[in-house]
PDB file of C-alpha atoms and ligand atoms in Angstrom:
ATOM      1  CA  MET A  11      83.344  69.457  -7.507  1.00  0.00           C
ATOM      2  CA  SER A  12      83.162  72.675  -8.897  1.00  0.00           C
ATOM      3  CA  LYS A  13      83.855  76.063  -7.682  1.00  0.00           C
ATOM      4  CA  THR A  14      80.009  76.651  -7.862  1.00  0.00           C
ATOM      5  CA  GLU A  15      79.109  73.370  -6.482  1.00  0.00           C
ATOM      6  CA  ARG A  16      82.030  73.942  -3.319  1.00  0.00           C
ATOM      7  CA  SER A  17      80.654  77.531  -3.223  1.00  0.00           C
ATOM      8  CA  SER A  18      76.800  76.605  -2.501  1.00  0.00           C
ATOM      9  CA  ALA A  19      78.270  73.612  -0.288  1.00  0.00           C
ATOM     10  CA  ALA A  20      80.160  75.968   2.109  1.00  0.00           C
ATOM     11  CA  ALA A  21      77.280  78.450   2.119  1.00  0.00           C
ATOM     12  CA  ARG A  22      75.301  75.764   3.539  1.00  0.00           C
ATOM     13  CA  GLY A  23      77.736  74.422   6.008  1.00  0.00           C
ATOM     14  CA  GLU A  24      78.567  71.198   4.644  1.00  0.00           C
ATOM     15  CA  ILE A  25      82.085  71.425   3.329  1.00  0.00           C
ATOM     16  CA  LYS A  26      84.473  69.324   5.079  1.00  0.00           C
ATOM     17  CA  PHE A  27      88.318  69.345   4.437  1.00  0.00           C
ATOM     18  CA  ALA A  28      90.714  66.772   4.912  1.00  0.00           C
ATOM     19  CA  ALA A  29      94.542  68.747   4.872  1.00  0.00           C
ATOM     20  CA  ASP A  30      97.381  66.323   4.188  1.00  0.00           C
ATOM     21  CA  ARG A  31     100.191  66.621   6.614  1.00  0.00           C
ATOM     22  CA  MET A  32     102.282  68.948   4.724  1.00  0.00           C
ATOM     23  CA  LEU A  33      99.778  71.300   5.744  1.00  0.00           C
ATOM     24  CA  GLY A  34      99.137  71.509   9.263  1.00  0.00           C
ATOM     25  CA  ARG A  35      99.159  75.304  10.032  1.00  0.00           C
ATOM     26  CA  LEU A  36      96.748  75.569   6.778  1.00  0.00           C
ATOM     27  CA  ALA A  37      94.489  73.523   8.905  1.00  0.00           C
ATOM     28  CA  LYS A  38      94.793  75.206  12.327  1.00  0.00           C
ATOM     29  CA  TRP A  39      93.674  78.476  10.251  1.00  0.00           C
ATOM     30  CA  LEU A  40      90.879  76.814   8.565  1.00  0.00           C
ATOM     31  CA  ARG A  41      89.965  75.873  12.224  1.00  0.00           C
ATOM     32  CA  VAL A  42      90.086  79.159  13.724  1.00  0.00           C
ATOM     33  CA  LEU A  43      87.847  80.555  10.661  1.00  0.00           C
ATOM     34  CA  GLY A  44      85.618  77.363  11.845  1.00  0.00           C
ATOM     35  CA  PHE A  45      85.600  75.182   9.036  1.00  0.00           C
ATOM     36  CA  ASP A  46      86.052  71.569   9.534  1.00  0.00           C
ATOM     37  CA  VAL A  47      89.157  69.928   8.737  1.00  0.00           C
ATOM     38  CA  ILE A  48      90.608  66.897   9.863  1.00  0.00           C
ATOM     39  CA  TYR A  49      94.570  66.575   9.895  1.00  0.00           C
ATOM     40  CA  GLY A  50      97.302  64.305  11.439  1.00  0.00           C
ATOM     41  CA  GLN A  51     100.089  62.423  10.562  1.00  0.00           C
ATOM     42  CA  HIS A  52      98.710  59.426   9.178  1.00  0.00           C
ATOM     43  CA  LEU A  53      97.011  61.871   6.037  1.00  0.00           C
ATOM     44  CA  THR A  54      99.024  61.207   3.320  1.00  0.00           C
ATOM     45  CA  GLY A  55      99.147  59.322   0.199  1.00  0.00           C
ATOM     46  CA  TYR A  56      96.662  56.468   0.199  1.00  0.00           C
ATOM     47  CA  GLY A  57      95.792  57.020   3.890  1.00  0.00           C
ATOM     48  CA  LEU A  58      94.508  60.799   2.862  1.00  0.00           C
ATOM     49  CA  ILE A  59      92.158  59.340   0.246  1.00  0.00           C
ATOM     50  CA  ARG A  60      90.543  56.947   2.330  1.00  0.00           C
ATOM     51  CA  ALA A  61      89.826  59.254   5.315  1.00  0.00           C
ATOM     52  CA  ALA A  62      88.586  61.640   2.925  1.00  0.00           C
ATOM     53  CA  ARG A  63      86.619  59.513   0.961  1.00  0.00           C
ATOM     54  CA  ALA A  64      84.887  58.111   4.241  1.00  0.00           C
ATOM     55  CA  GLU A  65      83.741  61.025   5.205  1.00  0.00           C
ATOM     56  CA  ALA A  66      83.082  62.870   1.802  1.00  0.00           C
ATOM     57  CA  ARG A  67      85.570  65.511   2.364  1.00  0.00           C
ATOM     58  CA  LEU A  68      87.831  68.087   0.457  1.00  0.00           C
ATOM     59  CA  ILE A  69      91.426  67.040   0.129  1.00  0.00           C
ATOM     60  CA  LEU A  70      94.178  69.857   0.586  1.00  0.00           C
ATOM     61  CA  THR A  71      97.265  68.529  -0.703  1.00  0.00           C
ATOM     62  CA  ARG A  72     100.292  69.807  -1.795  1.00  0.00           C
ATOM     63  CA  ASP A  73     101.941  66.285  -2.931  1.00  0.00           C
ATOM     64  CA  ARG A  74     101.684  66.520  -6.822  1.00  0.00           C
ATOM     65  CA  SER A  75     102.061  62.068  -6.902  1.00  0.00           C
ATOM     66  CA  LEU A  76      98.191  62.339  -5.443  1.00  0.00           C
ATOM     67  CA  LYS A  77      96.488  62.870  -8.299  1.00  0.00           C
ATOM     68  CA  GLN A  78      97.894  59.420  -9.970  1.00  0.00           C
ATOM     69  CA  LYS A  79      96.534  57.496  -6.950  1.00  0.00           C
ATOM     70  CA  GLN A  80      92.782  58.201  -8.143  1.00  0.00           C
ATOM     71  CA  PRO A  81      92.103  60.542  -5.428  1.00  0.00           C
ATOM     72  CA  PRO A  82      88.620  61.715  -4.626  1.00  0.00           C
ATOM     73  CA  PRO A  83      87.897  66.138  -5.570  1.00  0.00           C
ATOM     74  CA  PHE A  84      91.132  67.631  -4.263  1.00  0.00           C
ATOM     75  CA  ILE A  85      93.078  71.566  -4.420  1.00  0.00           C
ATOM     76  CA  PHE A  86      96.267  71.590  -4.891  1.00  0.00           C
ATOM     77  CA  VAL A  87      97.698  73.693  -2.869  1.00  0.00           C
ATOM     78  CA  ASP A  88     100.438  76.297  -4.565  1.00  0.00           C
ATOM     79  CA  SER A  89     102.109  77.830  -1.801  1.00  0.00           C
ATOM     80  CA  ASP A  90     104.272  76.832   1.035  1.00  0.00           C
ATOM     81  CA  HIS A  91     103.354  79.851   2.850  1.00  0.00           C
ATOM     82  CA  TYR A  92     100.045  79.449   5.329  1.00  0.00           C
ATOM     83  CA  GLY A  93      98.561  83.282   4.108  1.00  0.00           C
ATOM     84  CA  ASP A  94      98.548  82.316   0.486  1.00  0.00           C
ATOM     85  CA  GLN A  95      97.245  78.792   1.481  1.00  0.00           C
ATOM     86  CA  LEU A  96      94.377  80.082   3.239  1.00  0.00           C
ATOM     87  CA  ARG A  97      93.572  82.660   0.598  1.00  0.00           C
ATOM     88  CA  GLN A  98      93.709  80.406  -2.055  1.00  0.00           C
ATOM     89  CA  VAL A  99      91.135  78.015  -0.354  1.00  0.00           C
ATOM     90  CA  ILE A 100      88.640  81.183   0.397  1.00  0.00           C
ATOM     91  CA  ARG A 101      89.089  81.995  -2.846  1.00  0.00           C
ATOM     92  CA  GLU A 102      88.482  78.431  -4.822  1.00  0.00           C
ATOM     93  CA  CYS A 103      86.078  77.331  -2.218  1.00  0.00           C
ATOM     94  CA  GLY A 104      83.920  80.222  -2.359  1.00  0.00           C
ATOM     95  CA  LEU A 105      84.043  80.668   1.984  1.00  0.00           C
ATOM     96  CA  LYS A 106      82.784  83.359   3.971  1.00  0.00           C
ATOM     97  CA  PRO A 107      85.949  83.307   6.629  1.00  0.00           C
ATOM     98  CA  GLY A 108      83.905  85.639   9.764  1.00  0.00           C
ATOM     99  CA  GLU A 109      81.106  83.908  10.101  1.00  0.00           C
ATOM    100  CA  GLY A 110      82.303  80.664  12.093  1.00  0.00           C
ATOM    101  CA  LEU A 111      85.702  82.415  13.262  1.00  0.00           C
ATOM    102  CA  PHE A 112      86.537  80.874  16.708  1.00  0.00           C
ATOM    103  CA  SER A 113      84.055  78.196  17.110  1.00  0.00           C
ATOM    104  CA  ARG A 114      85.634  75.021  16.731  1.00  0.00           C
ATOM    105  CA  CYS A 115      88.169  73.434  19.163  1.00  0.00           C
ATOM    106  CA  LEU A 116      92.027  73.696  17.485  1.00  0.00           C
ATOM    107  CA  GLU A 117      93.341  71.059  18.696  1.00  0.00           C
ATOM    108  CA  CYS A 118      90.947  68.072  17.656  1.00  0.00           C
ATOM    109  CA  ASN A 119      88.663  69.668  15.213  1.00  0.00           C
ATOM    110  CA  ALA A 120      85.162  69.401  17.154  1.00  0.00           C
ATOM    111  CA  VAL A 121      82.604  72.324  17.544  1.00  0.00           C
ATOM    112  CA  LEU A 122      82.759  74.364  20.673  1.00  0.00           C
ATOM    113  CA  GLN A 123      79.900  74.686  23.187  1.00  0.00           C
ATOM    114  CA  PRO A 124      78.485  77.629  25.392  1.00  0.00           C
ATOM    115  CA  ARG A 125      79.403  77.347  29.301  1.00  0.00           C
ATOM    116  CA  ASN A 126      78.311  78.840  32.155  1.00  0.00           C
ATOM    117  CA  LYS A 127      81.025  80.780  34.156  1.00  0.00           C
ATOM    118  CA  GLU A 128      80.209  79.118  37.436  1.00  0.00           C
ATOM    119  CA  THR A 129      80.825  75.499  35.807  1.00  0.00           C
ATOM    120  CA  VAL A 130      84.224  76.798  34.450  1.00  0.00           C
ATOM    121  CA  GLN A 131      86.175  78.277  37.789  1.00  0.00           C
ATOM    122  CA  LYS A 132      87.882  74.891  38.856  1.00  0.00           C
ATOM    123  CA  LEU A 133      89.127  74.641  34.813  1.00  0.00           C
ATOM    124  CA  VAL A 134      90.641  78.014  34.533  1.00  0.00           C
ATOM    125  CA  PRO A 135      93.177  80.266  36.277  1.00  0.00           C
ATOM    126  CA  PRO A 136      92.171  82.317  38.518  1.00  0.00           C
ATOM    127  CA  TYR A 137      92.813  85.602  36.578  1.00  0.00           C
ATOM    128  CA  VAL A 138      91.112  84.133  33.604  1.00  0.00           C
ATOM    129  CA  TYR A 139      88.082  83.375  35.843  1.00  0.00           C
ATOM    130  CA  ALA A 140      88.061  86.870  36.992  1.00  0.00           C
ATOM    131  CA  SER A 141      88.262  88.953  33.918  1.00  0.00           C
ATOM    132  CA  GLN A 142      86.511  87.067  31.334  1.00  0.00           C
ATOM    133  CA  ASP A 143      82.559  86.272  31.421  1.00  0.00           C
ATOM    134  CA  SER A 144      81.804  84.099  28.061  1.00  0.00           C
ATOM    135  CA  PHE A 145      83.393  80.886  27.940  1.00  0.00           C
ATOM    136  CA  SER A 146      83.118  77.800  25.453  1.00  0.00           C
ATOM    137  CA  TRP A 147      84.409  74.440  25.378  1.00  0.00           C
ATOM    138  CA  CYS A 148      85.443  71.131  23.776  1.00  0.00           C
ATOM    139  CA  ARG A 149      83.374  67.720  24.389  1.00  0.00           C
ATOM    140  CA  VAL A 150      85.966  66.139  22.996  1.00  0.00           C
ATOM    141  CA  CYS A 151      88.986  67.179  24.556  1.00  0.00           C
ATOM    142  CA  GLN A 152      87.123  68.989  27.456  1.00  0.00           C
ATOM    143  CA  ARG A 153      89.989  72.327  26.819  1.00  0.00           C
ATOM    144  CA  VAL A 154      88.212  75.476  27.856  1.00  0.00           C
ATOM    145  CA  TYR A 155      88.165  78.658  25.685  1.00  0.00           C
ATOM    146  CA  TRP A 156      87.560  82.362  25.931  1.00  0.00           C
ATOM    147  CA  PRO A 157      88.032  85.366  23.879  1.00  0.00           C
ATOM    148  CA  ALA A 158      91.123  86.854  25.366  1.00  0.00           C
ATOM    149  CA  THR A 159      94.681  88.015  24.075  1.00  0.00           C
ATOM    150  CA  HIS A 160      95.063  85.169  21.747  1.00  0.00           C
ATOM    151  CA  HIS A 161      91.899  85.945  19.806  1.00  0.00           C
ATOM    152  CA  GLU A 162      93.294  89.380  19.349  1.00  0.00           C
ATOM    153  CA  LYS A 163      96.456  87.793  17.550  1.00  0.00           C
ATOM    154  CA  MET A 164      95.136  85.823  15.619  1.00  0.00           C
ATOM    155  CA  LEU A 165      92.515  88.078  14.359  1.00  0.00           C
ATOM    156  CA  ALA A 166      95.802  90.358  13.581  1.00  0.00           C
ATOM    157  CA  ALA A 167      97.435  87.784  11.776  1.00  0.00           C
ATOM    158  CA  LEU A 168      94.126  87.409   9.627  1.00  0.00           C
ATOM    159  CA  ARG A 169      94.092  90.645   9.123  1.00  0.00           C
ATOM    160  CA  LYS A 170      97.356  91.129   8.289  1.00  0.00           C
ATOM    161  CA  ILE A 171      97.428  88.399   5.484  1.00  0.00           C
ATOM    162  CA  ALA A 172      94.126  89.787   4.093  1.00  0.00           C
ATOM    163  CA  VAL A 173      91.356  86.982   5.432  1.00  0.00           C
ATOM    164  CA  LEU A 174      89.507  88.931   7.303  1.00  0.00           C
TER     165      LEU A 174
HETATM  166 ZN1   ZN B 224      89.196  69.824  21.617  1.00  0.00          ZN
END
């Protein structure tokens, strides 16, 4: 896949990633930005290749030996630091990092759904219920999300590494 092809796939929301198990922080930050990334301890070597092939995902890896295993398209991630890693993936895929911010579950990668305030009263701490008006949740793991201080911290971190 060429950079132009990746870039137009990203623009259509079709680009999906499979991150190898060494890239947990990168996977999490791509999810913060709203991108579809699978990640887990089984995603290494042929397991990673199989998973990527099954769902036409672009592999993100730090494993230099992967290319000897005839993988589908992949990006070799150069740096050990998540900020550099994130910038590399954004650059090479032509991603627009602001568009899907906080739209995906950080735990299980599902797209979050909006949820009415009244329906989350029993699911969140009372001070959160009292102070927040907008909630979303993950159908898969049932986690409820709301914009609060952790969003601010994540935004600050993304600005610090010059992604936003
Ligand atoms: Zn979830």
